[in-house]
PDB file of C-alpha atoms and ligand atoms in Angstrom:
ATOM      1  CA  MET A  93      -7.229 -13.552 -13.912  1.00 59.00           C
ATOM      2  CA  THR A  94     -11.232 -13.319 -14.554  1.00 67.00           C
ATOM      3  CA  ASP A  95     -12.342 -10.746 -16.367  1.00 82.00           C
ATOM      4  CA  PRO A  96     -13.866  -7.935 -14.896  1.00 95.00           C
ATOM      5  CA  LEU A  97     -17.763  -7.966 -15.310  1.00 97.00           C
ATOM      6  CA  VAL A  98     -18.531  -3.929 -15.069  1.00 98.00           C
ATOM      7  CA  ARG A  99     -21.830  -2.510 -14.676  1.00 98.00           C
ATOM      8  CA  VAL A 100     -22.525   1.347 -14.945  1.00 98.00           C
ATOM      9  CA  LEU A 101     -25.629   2.627 -12.803  1.00 98.00           C
ATOM     10  CA  PRO A 102     -27.106   6.037 -13.309  1.00 98.00           C
ATOM     11  CA  ASP A 103     -26.209   8.030 -10.029  1.00 98.00           C
ATOM     12  CA  ALA A 104     -25.072   7.064  -6.903  1.00 97.00           C
ATOM     13  CA  GLY A 105     -28.217   6.614  -5.178  1.00 98.00           C
ATOM     14  CA  ALA A 106     -28.138   3.643  -7.604  1.00 98.00           C
ATOM     15  CA  LEU A 107     -24.851   2.594  -7.280  1.00 98.00           C
ATOM     16  CA  ALA A 108     -25.501   1.814  -3.391  1.00 98.00           C
ATOM     17  CA  GLU A 109     -28.518   0.139  -4.312  1.00 98.00           C
ATOM     18  CA  ALA A 110     -27.159  -2.509  -6.865  1.00 98.00           C
ATOM     19  CA  VAL A 111     -23.944  -2.478  -4.279  1.00 98.00           C
ATOM     20  CA  ALA A 112     -25.885  -3.422  -1.180  1.00 98.00           C
ATOM     21  CA  LEU A 113     -28.132  -6.342  -3.403  1.00 98.00           C
ATOM     22  CA  THR A 114     -24.952  -7.658  -4.530  1.00 98.00           C
ATOM     23  CA  LEU A 115     -23.323  -7.894  -1.187  1.00 98.00           C
ATOM     24  CA  ALA A 116     -26.780  -9.679  -0.094  1.00 98.00           C
ATOM     25  CA  ASP A 117     -27.130 -11.662  -2.957  1.00 97.00           C
ATOM     26  CA  SER A 118     -23.456 -12.841  -2.234  1.00 98.00           C
ATOM     27  CA  ALA A 119     -23.934 -13.495   1.173  1.00 98.00           C
ATOM     28  CA  ARG A 120     -27.407 -15.972   0.111  1.00 97.00           C
ATOM     29  CA  GLN A 121     -25.355 -17.750  -2.486  1.00 97.00           C
ATOM     30  CA  SER A 122     -22.255 -18.594   0.224  1.00 98.00           C
ATOM     31  CA  ILE A 123     -23.985 -19.391   2.880  1.00 98.00           C
ATOM     32  CA  ALA A 124     -26.546 -21.748   0.339  1.00 98.00           C
ATOM     33  CA  ALA A 125     -23.478 -23.613  -0.836  1.00 97.00           C
ATOM     34  CA  ARG A 126     -20.496 -23.466   2.439  1.00 97.00           C
ATOM     35  CA  GLY A 127     -22.626 -22.566   5.305  1.00 98.00           C
ATOM     36  CA  THR A 128     -21.311 -18.922   5.768  1.00 98.00           C
ATOM     37  CA  PHE A 129     -20.242 -15.935   4.627  1.00 98.00           C
ATOM     38  CA  THR A 130     -16.856 -14.416   5.277  1.00 98.00           C
ATOM     39  CA  ILE A 131     -16.604 -10.789   3.391  1.00 98.00           C
ATOM     40  CA  ALA A 132     -13.773  -8.378   3.645  1.00 98.00           C
ATOM     41  CA  LEU A 133     -15.057  -5.053   3.674  1.00 98.00           C
ATOM     42  CA  SER A 134     -13.471  -1.664   2.235  1.00 90.00           C
ATOM     43  CA  GLY A 135     -12.944   1.548   3.554  1.00 93.00           C
ATOM     44  CA  GLY A 136     -12.662   4.748   2.926  1.00 94.00           C
ATOM     45  CA  SER A 137     -16.450   7.336   2.646  1.00 96.00           C
ATOM     46  CA  THR A 138     -17.611   5.947  -0.729  1.00 97.00           C
ATOM     47  CA  PRO A 139     -19.239   2.332   1.164  1.00 98.00           C
ATOM     48  CA  ARG A 140     -21.190   4.318   3.602  1.00 98.00           C
ATOM     49  CA  PRO A 141     -24.855   4.524   1.526  1.00 98.00           C
ATOM     50  CA  ALA A 142     -24.282   0.507   0.311  1.00 98.00           C
ATOM     51  CA  TYR A 143     -23.646  -0.314   4.330  1.00 98.00           C
ATOM     52  CA  GLU A 144     -26.610   1.471   5.214  1.00 98.00           C
ATOM     53  CA  LEU A 145     -29.159   0.210   2.689  1.00 98.00           C
ATOM     54  CA  LEU A 146     -27.007  -3.480   3.097  1.00 98.00           C
ATOM     55  CA  ALA A 147     -28.401  -3.019   6.944  1.00 98.00           C
ATOM     56  CA  ASN A 148     -32.040  -2.992   6.181  1.00 95.00           C
ATOM     57  CA  ALA A 149     -31.947  -6.056   3.474  1.00 93.00           C
ATOM     58  CA  GLY A 150     -33.876  -8.022   5.722  1.00 84.00           C
ATOM     59  CA  ASN A 151     -33.040 -11.371   3.610  1.00 91.00           C
ATOM     60  CA  VAL A 152     -29.135 -11.625   5.263  1.00 97.00           C
ATOM     61  CA  ASP A 153     -28.676 -14.675   7.572  1.00 98.00           C
ATOM     62  CA  TRP A 154     -25.984 -12.595   9.651  1.00 98.00           C
ATOM     63  CA  ALA A 155     -25.437 -15.186  12.176  1.00 97.00           C
ATOM     64  CA  ARG A 156     -23.727 -17.090   9.044  1.00 98.00           C
ATOM     65  CA  VAL A 157     -21.754 -13.921   8.436  1.00 98.00           C
ATOM     66  CA  GLU A 158     -18.552 -13.159   9.153  1.00 98.00           C
ATOM     67  CA  VAL A 159     -16.562  -9.863   9.439  1.00 98.00           C
ATOM     68  CA  PHE A 160     -12.726  -8.908   7.817  1.00 98.00           C
ATOM     69  CA  PHE A 161     -10.862  -5.611   6.694  1.00 98.00           C
ATOM     70  CA  GLY A 162      -9.253  -5.371   3.626  1.00 98.00           C
ATOM     71  CA  ASP A 163      -7.499  -2.306   5.578  1.00 98.00           C
ATOM     72  CA  GLU A 164      -7.238   0.143   8.164  1.00 98.00           C
ATOM     73  CA  ARG A 165      -5.867   3.587   8.819  1.00 98.00           C
ATOM     74  CA  CYS A 166      -3.635   3.121  12.697  1.00 98.00           C
ATOM     75  CA  VAL A 167      -6.121   5.217  14.414  1.00 98.00           C
ATOM     76  CA  PRO A 168      -8.352   4.630  17.497  1.00 97.00           C
ATOM     77  CA  PRO A 169     -11.712   2.266  16.663  1.00 95.00           C
ATOM     78  CA  ASP A 170     -14.095   5.573  17.234  1.00 95.00           C
ATOM     79  CA  ASP A 171     -12.093   7.561  15.448  1.00 97.00           C
ATOM     80  CA  PRO A 172     -14.208   9.108  11.986  1.00 95.00           C
ATOM     81  CA  ARG A 173     -11.409   8.416  10.034  1.00 97.00           C
ATOM     82  CA  SER A 174     -11.417   4.532  10.750  1.00 97.00           C
ATOM     83  CA  ASN A 175     -12.525   1.816   8.436  1.00 98.00           C
ATOM     84  CA  TYR A 176     -14.126   0.080  11.211  1.00 98.00           C
ATOM     85  CA  ALA A 177     -15.787   2.543  12.933  1.00 97.00           C
ATOM     86  CA  LEU A 178     -17.449   3.362   9.384  1.00 97.00           C
ATOM     87  CA  ALA A 179     -18.710  -0.233   9.425  1.00 98.00           C
ATOM     88  CA  ARG A 180     -19.547  -0.313  12.820  1.00 98.00           C
ATOM     89  CA  ASP A 181     -21.825   2.892  12.296  1.00 97.00           C
ATOM     90  CA  ALA A 182     -23.260   1.886   9.100  1.00 98.00           C
ATOM     91  CA  LEU A 183     -23.647  -1.919   8.892  1.00 98.00           C
ATOM     92  CA  LEU A 184     -22.460  -3.592  11.752  1.00 98.00           C
ATOM     93  CA  SER A 185     -24.276  -2.215  15.068  1.00 98.00           C
ATOM     94  CA  ARG A 186     -27.253  -2.318  12.994  1.00 98.00           C
ATOM     95  CA  VAL A 187     -27.496  -5.489  12.088  1.00 98.00           C
ATOM     96  CA  PRO A 188     -27.719  -9.317  14.676  1.00 97.00           C
ATOM     97  CA  LEU A 189     -23.898 -10.176  14.059  1.00 97.00           C
ATOM     98  CA  ALA A 190     -22.161 -11.695  17.582  1.00 97.00           C
ATOM     99  CA  SER A 191     -19.060  -9.434  18.002  1.00 96.00           C
ATOM    100  CA  HIS A 192     -16.569 -12.324  17.875  1.00 98.00           C
ATOM    101  CA  ARG A 193     -17.482 -12.671  14.217  1.00 98.00           C
ATOM    102  CA  VAL A 194     -16.136  -8.730  12.987  1.00 98.00           C
ATOM    103  CA  HIS A 195     -12.223  -8.801  13.021  1.00 98.00           C
ATOM    104  CA  PRO A 196     -10.904  -5.568  13.104  1.00 98.00           C
ATOM    105  CA  MET A 197      -8.016  -5.271  12.304  1.00 98.00           C
ATOM    106  CA  TYR A 198      -6.148  -2.192  14.279  1.00 97.00           C
ATOM    107  CA  GLY A 199      -7.548  -1.479  18.239  1.00 94.00           C
ATOM    108  CA  GLY A 200      -5.790   1.683  18.800  1.00 94.00           C
ATOM    109  CA  LYS A 201      -3.121   0.712  20.661  1.00 94.00           C
ATOM    110  CA  GLU A 202      -0.652  -1.763  19.548  1.00 95.00           C
ATOM    111  CA  SER A 203       1.811  -0.782  17.191  1.00 98.00           C
ATOM    112  CA  PRO A 204       0.941  -0.632  13.559  1.00 98.00           C
ATOM    113  CA  ALA A 205       3.686  -3.591  13.095  1.00 98.00           C
ATOM    114  CA  ASP A 206       2.456  -5.799  15.652  1.00 98.00           C
ATOM    115  CA  ALA A 207      -1.476  -5.421  14.609  1.00 98.00           C
ATOM    116  CA  ALA A 208      -0.397  -6.711  11.016  1.00 98.00           C
ATOM    117  CA  ALA A 209       0.913  -9.621  12.837  1.00 98.00           C
ATOM    118  CA  ARG A 210      -1.544 -10.389  15.010  1.00 98.00           C
ATOM    119  CA  TYR A 211      -3.793 -10.020  11.671  1.00 98.00           C
ATOM    120  CA  GLU A 212      -1.620 -12.086   9.647  1.00 98.00           C
ATOM    121  CA  ASP A 213      -2.179 -15.074  12.772  1.00 98.00           C
ATOM    122  CA  LEU A 214      -5.684 -14.386  12.499  1.00 98.00           C
ATOM    123  CA  LEU A 215      -5.827 -14.919   8.613  1.00 98.00           C
ATOM    124  CA  ARG A 216      -3.152 -18.378   8.439  1.00 97.00           C
ATOM    125  CA  ALA A 217      -5.444 -19.458  11.600  1.00 97.00           C
ATOM    126  CA  ARG A 218      -9.077 -18.808   9.826  1.00 97.00           C
ATOM    127  CA  PHE A 219      -8.064 -19.724   6.459  1.00 97.00           C
ATOM    128  CA  PRO A 220      -6.444 -22.647   4.898  1.00 92.00           C
ATOM    129  CA  ALA A 221      -2.715 -22.085   3.529  1.00 88.00           C
ATOM    130  CA  THR A 222      -3.782 -22.559  -0.517  1.00 90.00           C
ATOM    131  CA  GLY A 223      -6.990 -21.860  -2.147  1.00 91.00           C
ATOM    132  CA  ALA A 224      -9.913 -19.382  -1.265  1.00 95.00           C
ATOM    133  CA  THR A 225     -10.154 -17.460   1.518  1.00 96.00           C
ATOM    134  CA  PHE A 226     -12.907 -14.688   1.776  1.00 98.00           C
ATOM    135  CA  ASP A 227     -15.732 -15.064  -0.082  1.00 98.00           C
ATOM    136  CA  LEU A 228     -16.030 -11.609  -1.130  1.00 98.00           C
ATOM    137  CA  LEU A 229     -13.727  -8.595  -1.101  1.00 98.00           C
ATOM    138  CA  PHE A 230     -15.142  -5.757  -1.038  1.00 98.00           C
ATOM    139  CA  LEU A 231     -13.044  -2.868  -2.504  1.00 98.00           C
ATOM    140  CA  GLY A 232     -12.811   1.156  -3.443  1.00 98.00           C
ATOM    141  CA  VAL A 233     -10.051   2.930  -5.212  1.00 98.00           C
ATOM    142  CA  GLY A 234      -8.341   6.339  -4.930  1.00 98.00           C
ATOM    143  CA  PRO A 235      -7.888   8.663  -7.502  1.00 97.00           C
ATOM    144  CA  ASP A 236      -4.421   7.329  -7.621  1.00 97.00           C
ATOM    145  CA  GLY A 237      -5.094   3.907  -8.487  1.00 98.00           C
ATOM    146  CA  HIS A 238      -4.568   2.742  -5.093  1.00 98.00           C
ATOM    147  CA  THR A 239      -7.145  -0.153  -3.400  1.00 98.00           C
ATOM    148  CA  ALA A 240      -6.726  -1.283   0.298  1.00 98.00           C
ATOM    149  CA  SER A 241      -3.950   0.647   1.123  1.00 98.00           C
ATOM    150  CA  LEU A 242      -1.518  -0.997  -1.855  1.00 98.00           C
ATOM    151  CA  PHE A 243      -0.466   2.664  -3.100  1.00 98.00           C
ATOM    152  CA  PRO A 244       1.350   3.333  -6.734  1.00 98.00           C
ATOM    153  CA  GLY A 245       4.924   2.209  -6.490  1.00 98.00           C
ATOM    154  CA  ASP A 246       4.619   0.793  -2.797  1.00 98.00           C
ATOM    155  CA  ALA A 247       7.112  -2.100  -2.310  1.00 98.00           C
ATOM    156  CA  ALA A 248       4.349  -3.593  -0.504  1.00 98.00           C
ATOM    157  CA  LEU A 249       3.201  -4.102  -3.817  1.00 98.00           C
ATOM    158  CA  ALA A 250       5.680  -6.687  -4.324  1.00 98.00           C
ATOM    159  CA  GLU A 251       5.008  -8.383  -1.488  1.00 98.00           C
ATOM    160  CA  THR A 252       4.516 -12.559  -2.418  1.00 97.00           C
ATOM    161  CA  SER A 253       3.939 -14.464   0.790  1.00 96.00           C
ATOM    162  CA  ARG A 254       3.283 -11.941   3.499  1.00 97.00           C
ATOM    163  CA  TRP A 255      -0.862 -11.527   3.789  1.00 98.00           C
ATOM    164  CA  VAL A 256      -0.919  -8.134   5.878  1.00 98.00           C
ATOM    165  CA  LEU A 257       1.427  -5.742   6.295  1.00 98.00           C
ATOM    166  CA  HIS A 258       1.846  -2.151   7.965  1.00 98.00           C
ATOM    167  CA  VAL A 259       2.498   0.641   5.327  1.00 98.00           C
ATOM    168  CA  ARG A 260       2.991   4.324   4.977  1.00 98.00           C
ATOM    169  CA  ALA A 261       0.449   6.029   2.866  1.00 97.00           C
ATOM    170  CA  PRO A 262       2.055   8.673   0.934  1.00 97.00           C
ATOM    171  CA  SER A 263       1.976  12.076   3.172  1.00 95.00           C
ATOM    172  CA  SER A 264      -0.720  13.731   0.903  1.00 95.00           C
ATOM    173  CA  PHE A 265      -2.875  10.987   2.706  1.00 95.00           C
ATOM    174  CA  ASP A 266      -4.484  12.064   6.269  1.00 92.00           C
ATOM    175  CA  VAL A 267      -3.406   8.856   8.422  1.00 96.00           C
ATOM    176  CA  PRO A 268       0.165   7.703   7.449  1.00 97.00           C
ATOM    177  CA  ASP A 269      -0.034   4.363   9.127  1.00 98.00           C
ATOM    178  CA  ARG A 270      -1.662   1.867   7.274  1.00 98.00           C
ATOM    179  CA  VAL A 271      -2.226  -1.808   8.161  1.00 98.00           C
ATOM    180  CA  THR A 272      -3.178  -3.643   4.579  1.00 98.00           C
ATOM    181  CA  LEU A 273      -3.985  -7.236   3.001  1.00 98.00           C
ATOM    182  CA  THR A 274      -0.953  -7.528   0.820  1.00 98.00           C
ATOM    183  CA  LEU A 275      -2.260  -8.826  -3.319  1.00 98.00           C
ATOM    184  CA  PRO A 276      -1.544 -12.266  -2.094  1.00 97.00           C
ATOM    185  CA  ALA A 277      -3.993 -11.964   0.358  1.00 97.00           C
ATOM    186  CA  LEU A 278      -6.678  -9.918  -2.016  1.00 98.00           C
ATOM    187  CA  ASN A 279      -6.110 -12.304  -4.919  1.00 97.00           C
ATOM    188  CA  ARG A 280      -7.383 -15.434  -3.288  1.00 97.00           C
ATOM    189  CA  SER A 281     -10.806 -14.213  -2.320  1.00 97.00           C
ATOM    190  CA  ARG A 282     -13.580 -16.008  -4.597  1.00 97.00           C
ATOM    191  CA  ARG A 283     -15.238 -12.517  -5.643  1.00 98.00           C
ATOM    192  CA  VAL A 284     -13.996  -9.205  -5.837  1.00 98.00           C
ATOM    193  CA  LEU A 285     -16.196  -6.304  -5.934  1.00 98.00           C
ATOM    194  CA  PHE A 286     -15.148  -2.702  -6.643  1.00 98.00           C
ATOM    195  CA  MET A 287     -17.784   0.197  -5.826  1.00 98.00           C
ATOM    196  CA  VAL A 288     -16.088   3.402  -7.862  1.00 98.00           C
ATOM    197  CA  SER A 289     -18.638   6.962  -7.402  1.00 98.00           C
ATOM    198  CA  GLY A 290     -17.784  10.254  -8.841  1.00 96.00           C
ATOM    199  CA  ALA A 291     -15.843  11.644 -11.744  1.00 97.00           C
ATOM    200  CA  ALA A 292     -13.057  12.595  -9.806  1.00 97.00           C
ATOM    201  CA  LYS A 293     -11.908   8.557 -10.505  1.00 98.00           C
ATOM    202  CA  ARG A 294     -13.266   8.555 -13.911  1.00 98.00           C
ATOM    203  CA  ASN A 295      -9.665   8.688 -15.253  1.00 98.00           C
ATOM    204  CA  VAL A 296      -8.115   5.961 -13.202  1.00 98.00           C
ATOM    205  CA  VAL A 297     -11.450   3.348 -13.409  1.00 98.00           C
ATOM    206  CA  SER A 298     -10.358   3.936 -17.385  1.00 97.00           C
ATOM    207  CA  ARG A 299      -6.560   3.124 -17.018  1.00 98.00           C
ATOM    208  CA  VAL A 300      -7.472   0.198 -15.163  1.00 97.00           C
ATOM    209  CA  LEU A 301     -10.407  -1.412 -17.241  1.00 97.00           C
ATOM    210  CA  ASP A 302      -9.345   0.246 -20.584  1.00 96.00           C
ATOM    211  CA  THR A 303      -5.811   0.168 -20.529  1.00 95.00           C
ATOM    212  CA  HIS A 304      -5.287  -2.347 -18.134  1.00 95.00           C
ATOM    213  CA  ASP A 305      -2.327  -0.188 -16.564  1.00 97.00           C
ATOM    214  CA  THR A 306      -0.675  -2.585 -14.133  1.00 97.00           C
ATOM    215  CA  THR A 307       0.778   0.632 -11.995  1.00 98.00           C
ATOM    216  CA  MET A 308      -2.795   0.940 -10.994  1.00 98.00           C
ATOM    217  CA  PRO A 309      -2.925  -1.243  -7.715  1.00 98.00           C
ATOM    218  CA  ALA A 310      -6.355  -1.716  -8.474  1.00 98.00           C
ATOM    219  CA  ALA A 311      -5.761  -3.063 -11.649  1.00 98.00           C
ATOM    220  CA  LEU A 312      -3.658  -5.907  -9.724  1.00 98.00           C
ATOM    221  CA  VAL A 313      -6.942  -7.444  -7.765  1.00 98.00           C
ATOM    222  CA  CYS A 314      -8.514  -9.997  -9.090  1.00 96.00           C
ATOM    223  CA  GLY A 315     -11.424 -12.858  -7.652  1.00 97.00           C
ATOM    224  CA  LEU A 316     -10.668 -16.739  -8.199  1.00 97.00           C
ATOM    225  CA  GLU A 317     -14.383 -17.224  -9.347  1.00 96.00           C
ATOM    226  CA  ALA A 318     -15.466 -13.606 -10.411  1.00 97.00           C
ATOM    227  CA  THR A 319     -14.496  -9.876 -10.168  1.00 98.00           C
ATOM    228  CA  GLU A 320     -17.154  -6.772 -10.922  1.00 98.00           C
ATOM    229  CA  TRP A 321     -16.942  -2.948 -11.153  1.00 98.00           C
ATOM    230  CA  LEU A 322     -19.735  -1.195  -9.548  1.00 98.00           C
ATOM    231  CA  LEU A 323     -19.395   2.404 -11.177  1.00 98.00           C
ATOM    232  CA  ASP A 324     -21.848   5.303 -11.582  1.00 98.00           C
ATOM    233  CA  ALA A 325     -22.167   7.093 -14.436  1.00 97.00           C
ATOM    234  CA  ALA A 326     -19.780   9.530 -13.265  1.00 96.00           C
ATOM    235  CA  THR A 327     -17.292   7.491 -12.956  1.00 96.00           C
ATOM    236  CA  ALA A 328     -17.386   5.050 -15.892  1.00 93.00           C
ATOM    237  CA  PRO A 329     -15.395   5.735 -18.617  1.00 84.00           C
TER     238      PRO A 329
HETATM  239  C1  6PG B 666      -9.040   3.338   2.745  1.00 65.45           C
HETATM  240  C2  6PG B 666      -9.566   2.060   1.979  1.00 65.45           C
HETATM  241  C3  6PG B 666      -9.490   2.793   0.376  1.00 65.45           C
HETATM  242  C4  6PG B 666     -10.567   3.529  -0.019  1.00 65.45           C
HETATM  243  C5  6PG B 666     -10.110   4.493  -0.943  1.00 65.45           C
HETATM  244  C6  6PG B 666     -11.416   5.447  -1.738  1.00 65.45           C
HETATM  245  O1  6PG B 666      -8.165   2.928   3.976  1.00 65.45           O
HETATM  246  O2  6PG B 666      -9.000   4.220   2.326  1.00 65.45           O
HETATM  247  O3  6PG B 666      -9.943   0.918   1.974  1.00 65.45           O
HETATM  248  O4  6PG B 666      -8.861   1.848  -0.385  1.00 65.45           O
HETATM  249  O5  6PG B 666     -11.493   2.662  -0.759  1.00 65.45           O
HETATM  250  O6  6PG B 666      -9.295   5.351  -1.020  1.00 65.45           O
HETATM  251  O7  6PG B 666     -11.810   5.972  -0.370  1.00 65.45           O
HETATM  252  P1  6PG B 666     -13.481   6.526  -0.857  1.00 65.45           P
HETATM  253  O8  6PG B 666     -14.594   6.058  -1.217  1.00 65.45           O
HETATM  254  O9  6PG B 666     -13.536   8.173   0.645  1.00 65.45           O
HETATM  255  O10 6PG B 666     -13.197   7.569  -2.064  1.00 65.45           O
END
């Protein structure tokens, strides 16, 4: 487990700028080192301003970028609740990135279980059976401590071999059917970057970063080489 680096930015705007710069820097470093940059994108609402700033960061060789997702809600790709729709509208449609280098998790017609199986096959064909997968895994955290679509107490947290699962979100969540990377897949990323904003998440961030509360799924994810938490002041413990 790599000890997390924590950076606190004064407000949500500065946080979005710092995340966009970090993503662009990570892309440049990966492309310089390995000729490509593979990233698994986060969903939710927090990343939007960072995606929009990244789209304007002129110094990324997008032809060498390949985009995956950490999780997806099982809704059509044009549904505003779709994580793919968020990334497409805020970033992917604004940069010169070929569609075959973008890998949505859910197409809208397949069953969630079939989507998970397809994505598992995709990842296993793309990445080696051992060692690093994504150059960067970009994640958010819910107020309950979930990350990707791994929710507290869910049986999916005990998965040790599958890389992708169909899970059901708790009833309080808008979209029940989800496809998510599992911990074995999440924890094979070279670098993990968490972006967390807002006072509503201060408690969960403290439980993860201060008390290392492993009942919080976000506390179970770290990068092979680096783990970084970018927070705004409202979120910092
Ligand atoms: C999802 C995300 C999820 C998200 C958190 C935070 O599908 O919802 O992947 O893990 O990062 O729920 O969401 P917000 O950014 O909307 O607070």
